[in-house]
mmCIF file of C-alpha atoms in Angstrom:
data_model
loop_
_atom_site.group_PDB
_atom_site.id
_atom_site.type_symbol
_atom_site.label_atom_id
_atom_site.label_comp_id
_atom_site.label_asym_id
_atom_site.label_seq_id
_atom_site.Cartn_x
_atom_site.Cartn_y
_atom_site.Cartn_z
ATOM 1 C CA MET A 8 0.299 0.159 -0.137
ATOM 2 C CA ASN A 9 1.032 3.510 -0.784
ATOM 3 C CA THR A 10 0.435 6.749 1.546
ATOM 4 C CA GLN A 11 -1.834 8.551 -0.711
ATOM 5 C CA GLN A 12 -3.767 5.561 0.141
ATOM 6 C CA LEU A 13 -3.998 5.734 3.485
ATOM 7 C CA ALA A 14 -5.630 8.824 6.303
ATOM 8 C CA LEU A 15 -5.581 8.982 9.811
ATOM 9 C CA VAL A 16 -9.255 9.755 11.523
ATOM 10 C CA PHE A 17 -9.081 11.377 15.098
ATOM 11 C CA PRO A 18 -12.514 10.453 17.010
ATOM 12 C CA GLY A 19 -14.331 13.350 19.268
ATOM 13 C CA GLN A 20 -17.010 13.646 22.487
ATOM 14 C CA GLY A 21 -18.474 10.214 22.723
ATOM 15 C CA SER A 22 -15.605 8.300 22.240
ATOM 16 C CA GLN A 23 -14.093 8.540 26.031
ATOM 17 C CA LYS A 24 -13.821 5.876 28.947
ATOM 18 C CA VAL A 25 -12.254 4.664 32.066
ATOM 19 C CA GLY A 26 -9.526 2.235 31.262
ATOM 20 C CA MET A 27 -9.266 3.239 27.393
ATOM 21 C CA LEU A 28 -5.742 2.952 26.044
ATOM 22 C CA ALA A 29 -4.779 1.001 29.078
ATOM 23 C CA GLU A 30 -3.063 -2.429 27.084
ATOM 24 C CA LEU A 31 -1.635 0.918 24.927
ATOM 25 C CA GLY A 32 -0.160 1.833 28.000
ATOM 26 C CA ALA A 33 1.511 -1.302 29.331
ATOM 27 C CA ALA A 34 2.560 -2.385 26.461
ATOM 28 C CA PHE A 35 4.489 1.384 25.508
ATOM 29 C CA PRO A 36 5.877 3.878 27.484
ATOM 30 C CA SER A 37 5.496 6.679 24.713
ATOM 31 C CA ILE A 38 1.587 6.645 25.796
ATOM 32 C CA LYS A 39 1.975 7.294 29.227
ATOM 33 C CA ALA A 40 4.707 10.239 28.125
ATOM 34 C CA THR A 41 2.582 11.200 26.208
ATOM 35 C CA PHE A 42 -0.301 11.968 29.266
ATOM 36 C CA ALA A 43 2.625 13.336 30.971
ATOM 37 C CA GLU A 44 2.966 15.897 28.800
ATOM 38 C CA ALA A 45 -0.451 16.847 28.693
ATOM 39 C CA SER A 46 -0.409 16.467 32.747
ATOM 40 C CA ALA A 47 2.334 19.758 32.818
ATOM 41 C CA ALA A 48 0.449 21.282 30.702
ATOM 42 C CA LEU A 49 -2.763 21.569 32.574
ATOM 43 C CA GLY A 50 -1.768 20.795 36.107
ATOM 44 C CA TYR A 51 -3.545 17.178 36.943
ATOM 45 C CA ASP A 52 -2.275 13.332 36.309
ATOM 46 C CA MET A 53 -4.694 12.869 33.486
ATOM 47 C CA TRP A 54 -3.065 9.064 32.930
ATOM 48 C CA ASP A 55 -4.734 8.768 36.491
ATOM 49 C CA LEU A 56 -7.865 10.480 35.767
ATOM 50 C CA VAL A 57 -8.222 8.731 32.712
ATOM 51 C CA GLN A 58 -7.753 4.675 34.299
ATOM 52 C CA ASN A 59 -8.851 5.539 37.686
ATOM 53 C CA GLY A 60 -11.057 8.974 37.774
ATOM 54 C CA GLU A 61 -15.014 8.169 37.360
ATOM 55 C CA GLN A 62 -16.981 8.261 34.076
ATOM 56 C CA ALA A 63 -18.595 11.640 34.963
ATOM 57 C CA GLN A 64 -15.877 13.487 35.593
ATOM 58 C CA LEU A 65 -14.421 12.268 32.474
ATOM 59 C CA ASN A 66 -17.807 13.220 30.397
ATOM 60 C CA LEU A 67 -17.352 17.029 31.671
ATOM 61 C CA THR A 68 -16.426 18.763 28.192
ATOM 62 C CA GLU A 69 -13.968 20.140 29.683
ATOM 63 C CA THR A 70 -12.002 17.368 30.562
ATOM 64 C CA THR A 71 -13.294 15.033 27.688
ATOM 65 C CA GLN A 72 -11.483 17.495 25.145
ATOM 66 C CA PRO A 73 -7.953 17.678 26.282
ATOM 67 C CA VAL A 74 -8.442 13.617 27.029
ATOM 68 C CA LEU A 75 -8.879 13.209 24.084
ATOM 69 C CA LEU A 76 -6.507 15.180 22.111
ATOM 70 C CA THR A 77 -4.424 13.623 23.792
ATOM 71 C CA ALA A 78 -5.368 9.792 23.440
ATOM 72 C CA SER A 79 -5.215 10.461 20.037
ATOM 73 C CA VAL A 80 -1.794 12.448 20.047
ATOM 74 C CA ALA A 81 -0.367 9.462 22.293
ATOM 75 C CA VAL A 82 -1.547 6.492 19.644
ATOM 76 C CA TRP A 83 -0.413 9.071 16.817
ATOM 77 C CA ARG A 84 3.262 9.581 18.107
ATOM 78 C CA LEU A 85 3.406 5.521 18.979
ATOM 79 C CA TRP A 86 1.720 4.564 15.088
ATOM 80 C CA CYS A 87 5.108 6.915 13.844
ATOM 81 C CA GLU A 88 7.330 5.218 16.628
ATOM 82 C CA GLN A 89 6.263 1.551 15.208
ATOM 83 C CA GLY A 90 7.848 2.624 11.948
ATOM 84 C CA GLY A 91 3.831 3.019 10.091
ATOM 85 C CA LEU A 92 3.224 4.349 6.926
ATOM 86 C CA GLN A 93 2.524 8.153 7.396
ATOM 87 C CA PRO A 94 -1.094 8.882 5.712
ATOM 88 C CA SER A 95 -1.922 11.469 2.343
ATOM 89 C CA LEU A 96 -4.346 13.028 4.523
ATOM 90 C CA MET A 97 -5.566 13.675 7.950
ATOM 91 C CA SER A 98 -9.117 14.598 9.492
ATOM 92 C CA GLY A 99 -11.376 14.450 12.596
ATOM 93 C CA HIS A 100 -14.530 15.087 13.896
ATOM 94 C CA SER A 101 -15.305 18.364 15.788
ATOM 95 C CA LEU A 102 -12.512 18.189 19.239
ATOM 96 C CA GLY A 103 -10.918 15.378 16.964
ATOM 97 C CA GLU A 104 -9.795 18.418 13.967
ATOM 98 C CA PHE A 105 -7.631 19.913 16.959
ATOM 99 C CA SER A 106 -5.848 16.521 16.937
ATOM 100 C CA ALA A 107 -5.738 15.907 13.464
ATOM 101 C CA LEU A 108 -4.084 19.648 13.022
ATOM 102 C CA VAL A 109 -1.410 18.998 16.591
ATOM 103 C CA CYS A 110 -0.508 15.311 14.515
ATOM 104 C CA ALA A 111 -0.509 17.387 11.214
ATOM 105 C CA GLY A 112 2.282 19.663 12.782
ATOM 106 C CA SER A 113 -0.140 22.911 12.694
ATOM 107 C CA ILE A 114 -0.561 23.297 16.606
ATOM 108 C CA ASP A 115 1.752 22.722 19.364
ATOM 109 C CA PHE A 116 0.796 19.769 21.237
ATOM 110 C CA ALA A 117 1.007 21.718 24.817
ATOM 111 C CA ASP A 118 -0.713 24.290 23.282
ATOM 112 C CA ALA A 119 -3.429 22.505 22.161
ATOM 113 C CA VAL A 120 -4.177 20.748 25.087
ATOM 114 C CA ARG A 121 -4.599 24.614 26.760
ATOM 115 C CA LEU A 122 -6.652 25.533 24.027
ATOM 116 C CA VAL A 123 -9.348 21.924 24.012
ATOM 117 C CA ARG A 124 -9.754 22.741 27.586
ATOM 118 C CA ALA A 125 -10.668 26.036 26.996
ATOM 119 C CA ARG A 126 -12.607 25.291 24.052
ATOM 120 C CA GLY A 127 -14.709 22.880 26.458
ATOM 121 C CA GLN A 128 -15.146 25.754 29.364
ATOM 122 C CA PHE A 129 -16.207 28.376 26.612
ATOM 123 C CA MET A 130 -18.938 25.553 25.317
ATOM 124 C CA GLN A 131 -20.105 24.592 28.281
ATOM 125 C CA THR A 132 -21.198 28.069 29.696
ATOM 126 C CA ALA A 133 -22.179 29.277 26.174
ATOM 127 C CA VAL A 134 -25.931 27.611 26.926
ATOM 128 C CA PRO A 135 -26.324 27.320 30.705
ATOM 129 C CA VAL A 136 -26.566 23.324 31.764
ATOM 130 C CA GLY A 137 -30.613 22.448 31.467
ATOM 131 C CA GLU A 138 -31.345 25.057 28.399
ATOM 132 C CA GLY A 139 -29.480 23.244 25.683
ATOM 133 C CA ALA A 140 -30.110 19.539 24.550
ATOM 134 C CA MET A 141 -29.118 17.146 21.243
ATOM 135 C CA ALA A 142 -30.724 14.457 19.753
ATOM 136 C CA ALA A 143 -29.975 11.566 17.115
ATOM 137 C CA VAL A 144 -32.453 10.569 14.237
ATOM 138 C CA LEU A 145 -32.176 8.093 11.788
ATOM 139 C CA GLY A 146 -33.669 7.124 8.736
ATOM 140 C CA LEU A 147 -34.764 10.551 7.461
ATOM 141 C CA ASP A 148 -32.507 12.058 4.325
ATOM 142 C CA ASP A 149 -30.953 15.472 5.311
ATOM 143 C CA ALA A 150 -32.958 17.803 3.809
ATOM 144 C CA GLN A 151 -36.071 16.665 5.402
ATOM 145 C CA ILE A 152 -34.202 17.177 8.838
ATOM 146 C CA ILE A 153 -33.187 20.229 7.889
ATOM 147 C CA ASP A 154 -37.287 20.981 6.934
ATOM 148 C CA ILE A 155 -38.106 20.293 10.499
ATOM 149 C CA CYS A 156 -35.432 21.868 12.356
ATOM 150 C CA GLN A 157 -36.817 25.261 10.908
ATOM 151 C CA GLN A 158 -40.613 24.316 11.554
ATOM 152 C CA ALA A 159 -39.514 23.396 15.363
ATOM 153 C CA SER A 160 -37.784 26.167 15.418
ATOM 154 C CA ALA A 161 -40.830 27.972 16.365
ATOM 155 C CA ALA A 162 -40.761 26.747 19.897
ATOM 156 C CA GLY A 163 -36.571 27.115 20.629
ATOM 157 C CA VAL A 164 -33.604 27.333 18.658
ATOM 158 C CA VAL A 165 -32.848 23.373 16.820
ATOM 159 C CA GLU A 166 -30.665 23.114 13.727
ATOM 160 C CA ALA A 167 -28.911 20.156 12.255
ATOM 161 C CA VAL A 168 -25.314 19.944 13.212
ATOM 162 C CA ASN A 169 -23.636 16.573 12.725
ATOM 163 C CA PHE A 170 -24.009 15.027 9.315
ATOM 164 C CA ASN A 171 -22.339 11.533 10.277
ATOM 165 C CA SER A 172 -23.452 9.213 7.905
ATOM 166 C CA PRO A 173 -26.430 8.631 5.486
ATOM 167 C CA GLY A 174 -29.391 8.922 7.635
ATOM 168 C CA GLN A 175 -27.718 9.318 10.369
ATOM 169 C CA VAL A 176 -28.063 12.922 11.557
ATOM 170 C CA VAL A 177 -27.429 15.082 15.192
ATOM 171 C CA ILE A 178 -29.721 17.976 15.834
ATOM 172 C CA ALA A 179 -28.998 19.962 18.261
ATOM 173 C CA GLY A 180 -30.531 23.630 20.201
ATOM 174 C CA LYS A 181 -32.945 25.008 23.205
ATOM 175 C CA VAL A 182 -34.598 22.020 24.796
ATOM 176 C CA ALA A 183 -38.147 22.821 23.521
ATOM 177 C CA GLY A 184 -36.885 22.922 19.934
ATOM 178 C CA VAL A 185 -35.108 19.888 20.228
ATOM 179 C CA GLU A 186 -38.347 18.015 21.904
ATOM 180 C CA LYS A 187 -40.381 19.868 19.037
ATOM 181 C CA ALA A 188 -38.503 18.760 16.762
ATOM 182 C CA ILE A 189 -38.149 15.079 17.865
ATOM 183 C CA GLU A 190 -41.707 15.147 17.586
ATOM 184 C CA LEU A 191 -41.836 16.110 14.132
ATOM 185 C CA LEU A 192 -39.549 13.751 12.732
ATOM 186 C CA LYS A 193 -41.015 10.931 14.629
ATOM 187 C CA ALA A 194 -44.553 11.711 12.617
ATOM 188 C CA ALA A 195 -42.421 12.275 9.555
ATOM 189 C CA GLY A 196 -41.347 8.530 9.637
ATOM 190 C CA ALA A 197 -37.861 8.515 11.157
ATOM 191 C CA LYS A 198 -36.586 5.249 12.453
ATOM 192 C CA ARG A 199 -35.520 6.929 16.053
ATOM 193 C CA ALA A 200 -34.835 10.392 17.380
ATOM 194 C CA LEU A 201 -33.835 10.198 20.827
ATOM 195 C CA SER A 202 -32.287 12.901 22.849
ATOM 196 C CA LEU A 203 -28.754 12.491 24.165
ATOM 197 C CA PRO A 204 -26.881 12.572 27.117
ATOM 198 C CA VAL A 205 -24.690 15.735 26.376
ATOM 199 C CA SER A 206 -24.162 18.863 28.399
ATOM 200 C CA ALA A 207 -24.669 21.812 25.530
ATOM 201 C CA PRO A 208 -26.037 22.172 22.354
ATOM 202 C CA PHE A 209 -22.766 21.565 20.361
ATOM 203 C CA HIS A 210 -22.060 22.916 16.900
ATOM 204 C CA THR A 211 -25.190 25.191 16.224
ATOM 205 C CA SER A 212 -25.562 28.893 16.692
ATOM 206 C CA LEU A 213 -26.184 29.296 20.154
ATOM 207 C CA MET A 214 -22.017 28.267 20.222
ATOM 208 C CA ARG A 215 -21.509 32.099 19.198
ATOM 209 C CA PRO A 216 -20.183 33.354 21.874
ATOM 210 C CA ALA A 217 -18.103 30.468 22.764
ATOM 211 C CA GLY A 218 -16.333 31.119 18.989
ATOM 212 C CA GLU A 219 -15.667 34.444 20.061
ATOM 213 C CA LYS A 220 -13.697 33.543 23.119
ATOM 214 C CA LEU A 221 -12.072 30.620 21.057
ATOM 215 C CA ALA A 222 -10.986 33.529 18.341
ATOM 216 C CA GLU A 223 -9.267 35.513 21.049
ATOM 217 C CA ALA A 224 -7.593 32.584 22.699
ATOM 218 C CA LEU A 225 -6.596 31.332 18.797
ATOM 219 C CA ALA A 226 -5.439 35.203 18.051
ATOM 220 C CA ALA A 227 -2.979 34.887 21.032
ATOM 221 C CA MET A 228 -1.586 31.007 19.196
ATOM 222 C CA SER A 229 0.757 30.699 16.444
ATOM 223 C CA LEU A 230 -0.510 27.974 13.586
ATOM 224 C CA GLN A 231 2.164 26.623 10.608
ATOM 225 C CA SER A 232 1.318 25.067 8.003
ATOM 226 C CA PRO A 233 0.305 21.402 8.278
ATOM 227 C CA ILE A 234 2.606 18.763 6.984
ATOM 228 C CA ILE A 235 -0.225 16.500 6.147
ATOM 229 C CA PRO A 236 -3.187 18.173 4.978
ATOM 230 C CA VAL A 237 -6.780 18.312 7.344
ATOM 231 C CA VAL A 238 -9.879 17.990 5.674
ATOM 232 C CA HIS A 239 -12.072 20.410 7.706
ATOM 233 C CA ASN A 240 -15.365 20.081 9.260
ATOM 234 C CA VAL A 241 -17.181 23.129 7.776
ATOM 235 C CA HIS A 242 -16.475 22.760 4.128
ATOM 236 C CA GLY A 243 -15.072 19.412 3.926
ATOM 237 C CA LYS A 244 -11.272 20.785 1.986
ATOM 238 C CA THR A 245 -7.847 20.740 3.441
ATOM 239 C CA GLU A 246 -6.221 24.398 4.050
ATOM 240 C CA ASN A 247 -2.873 25.273 4.259
ATOM 241 C CA ASP A 248 -2.431 29.116 5.519
ATOM 242 C CA PRO A 249 -2.831 29.339 9.354
ATOM 243 C CA SER A 250 -5.319 32.345 9.889
ATOM 244 C CA ALA A 251 -7.532 30.555 7.690
ATOM 245 C CA ILE A 252 -7.192 27.678 9.699
ATOM 246 C CA LYS A 253 -7.670 29.343 12.692
ATOM 247 C CA ALA A 254 -10.722 30.924 11.171
ATOM 248 C CA LEU A 255 -12.018 27.591 10.553
ATOM 249 C CA LEU A 256 -11.558 26.493 13.799
ATOM 250 C CA VAL A 257 -14.171 28.902 15.467
ATOM 251 C CA GLU A 258 -16.617 28.430 12.785
ATOM 252 C CA GLN A 259 -16.576 25.407 13.272
ATOM 253 C CA ILE A 260 -17.804 25.745 17.445
ATOM 254 C CA TYR A 261 -21.402 27.187 15.793
ATOM 255 C CA SER A 262 -21.664 25.420 12.465
ATOM 256 C CA ALA A 263 -22.396 21.805 11.068
ATOM 257 C CA VAL A 264 -19.788 18.955 11.467
ATOM 258 C CA LYS A 265 -19.924 17.732 7.470
ATOM 259 C CA TRP A 266 -18.261 14.385 8.407
ATOM 260 C CA VAL A 267 -20.109 12.793 5.646
ATOM 261 C CA SER A 268 -18.334 15.423 3.210
ATOM 262 C CA CYS A 269 -14.769 14.966 4.546
ATOM 263 C CA VAL A 270 -15.227 11.659 4.433
ATOM 264 C CA GLU A 271 -16.026 11.569 0.523
ATOM 265 C CA ALA A 272 -13.760 13.770 -0.010
ATOM 266 C CA MET A 273 -11.128 11.385 1.462
ATOM 267 C CA ALA A 274 -12.591 8.815 -0.554
ATOM 268 C CA ALA A 275 -12.608 10.972 -3.717
ATOM 269 C CA ALA A 276 -8.612 11.745 -2.776
ATOM 270 C CA GLY A 277 -7.851 8.581 -3.776
ATOM 271 C CA ILE A 278 -7.933 7.080 0.245
ATOM 272 C CA THR A 279 -8.939 3.486 0.550
ATOM 273 C CA THR A 280 -7.732 2.509 3.883
ATOM 274 C CA THR A 281 -8.630 4.643 7.091
ATOM 275 C CA ILE A 282 -6.863 4.069 10.497
ATOM 276 C CA GLU A 283 -9.093 5.665 13.450
ATOM 277 C CA ALA A 284 -6.202 7.068 16.180
ATOM 278 C CA GLY A 285 -7.913 7.044 19.758
ATOM 279 C CA PRO A 286 -10.636 4.969 21.634
ATOM 280 C CA GLY A 287 -13.604 3.454 20.101
ATOM 281 C CA LYS A 288 -14.765 2.957 16.707
ATOM 282 C CA VAL A 289 -17.162 5.172 16.061
ATOM 283 C CA LEU A 290 -15.718 7.424 13.470
ATOM 284 C CA SER A 291 -14.741 3.757 11.856
ATOM 285 C CA GLY A 292 -18.555 2.941 11.567
ATOM 286 C CA LEU A 293 -19.483 5.976 10.550
ATOM 287 C CA ASN A 294 -16.689 6.077 8.002
ATOM 288 C CA LYS A 295 -18.121 2.681 6.272
ATOM 289 C CA ARG A 296 -21.216 3.591 5.807
ATOM 290 C CA ILE A 297 -20.285 6.623 4.006
ATOM 291 C CA GLU A 298 -17.868 4.915 1.473
ATOM 292 C CA LYS A 299 -18.699 1.129 1.682
ATOM 293 C CA SER A 300 -15.497 0.566 -0.667
ATOM 294 C CA LEU A 301 -13.314 1.705 2.429
ATOM 295 C CA SER A 302 -11.073 -0.361 4.695
ATOM 296 C CA CYS A 303 -11.629 1.239 8.334
ATOM 297 C CA LEU A 304 -9.127 0.336 10.830
ATOM 298 C CA ASN A 305 -8.562 1.739 14.710
ATOM 299 C CA ILE A 306 -5.554 1.508 17.153
ATOM 300 C CA GLU A 307 -6.719 1.343 20.965
ATOM 301 C CA SER A 308 -4.859 -1.792 21.828
ATOM 302 C CA PRO A 309 -1.370 -3.817 20.847
ATOM 303 C CA GLU A 310 -3.934 -5.657 19.071
ATOM 304 C CA THR A 311 -5.649 -3.175 17.030
ATOM 305 C CA LEU A 312 -1.803 -1.643 16.488
ATOM 306 C CA ALA A 313 -0.686 -5.255 15.546
ATOM 307 C CA ALA A 314 -3.212 -5.490 12.781
ATOM 308 C CA ALA A 315 -3.805 -2.016 11.096
ATOM 309 C CA LEU A 316 0.375 -2.337 10.878
ATOM 310 C CA GLU A 317 0.165 -5.799 9.144
ATOM 311 C CA ALA A 318 -2.709 -3.485 6.360
ATOM 312 C CA VAL A 319 -1.020 -1.421 5.487
ATOM 313 C CA ALA A 320 2.659 -2.811 5.278
ATOM 314 C CA GLN A 321 1.078 -4.840 2.307
#
């Protein structure tokens, strides 16, 4: 296999779990070393939290974001250390886009860890707890869902925010708007429309105040052009200019995650294999549904690492 056929993808919120990467951490010192770097940046023992903490603590968005970023960077460094094939593209789902930019050499790791913790705080404070909601919708096409959200928005802001795979879209907004949308979506024939256990309406226009704060934080940071191109959630394209990348990261916080567009763009560029670097295999499942021809691997244990190394060496 050649470099042109491989992309690495990085998971977003929802993939975190207590005990994640435990086996990799036991087998490879570089995993814990990466967590130690992140711990030094944030001032608490992140590996201990991930292995021995409470799931509720891990699920707080200001904790989730640096934890997942660190896990993904640790897996990427291990991949490089083991002589894994260098990908020709990278992408990440929401928070995962920051992981991709770190691994592509665009954002310094310690800076990124601090930045995504702040991003989590900004997102949580943009809408008070209890006022926002998100729901997953299965079995309707995108246009129907967008139309129904517009109808339901008379009850409160509600928007389609994650285009995850054909027939799987996440909506978010004010509680009353989301509840009204769920009612209308079920009436329209949705197979499922169920509330998600999240603490804020991510990727909606309600996140604009968080975007303004993130813009201020990014203005003080130095970004580089990525060594490996990163496909961005906002428009499904790559970007080389650091100031444009900053603008996309700000826009992403209050715009829909167009994951289907990201995966289609990678496939159109000749990608035949994606490797999900980090806990879980959420993106591997989505990628396969979006582009059935893709080979979708993930790395979260010594076994999955060995399988991925072998698959791309052929």
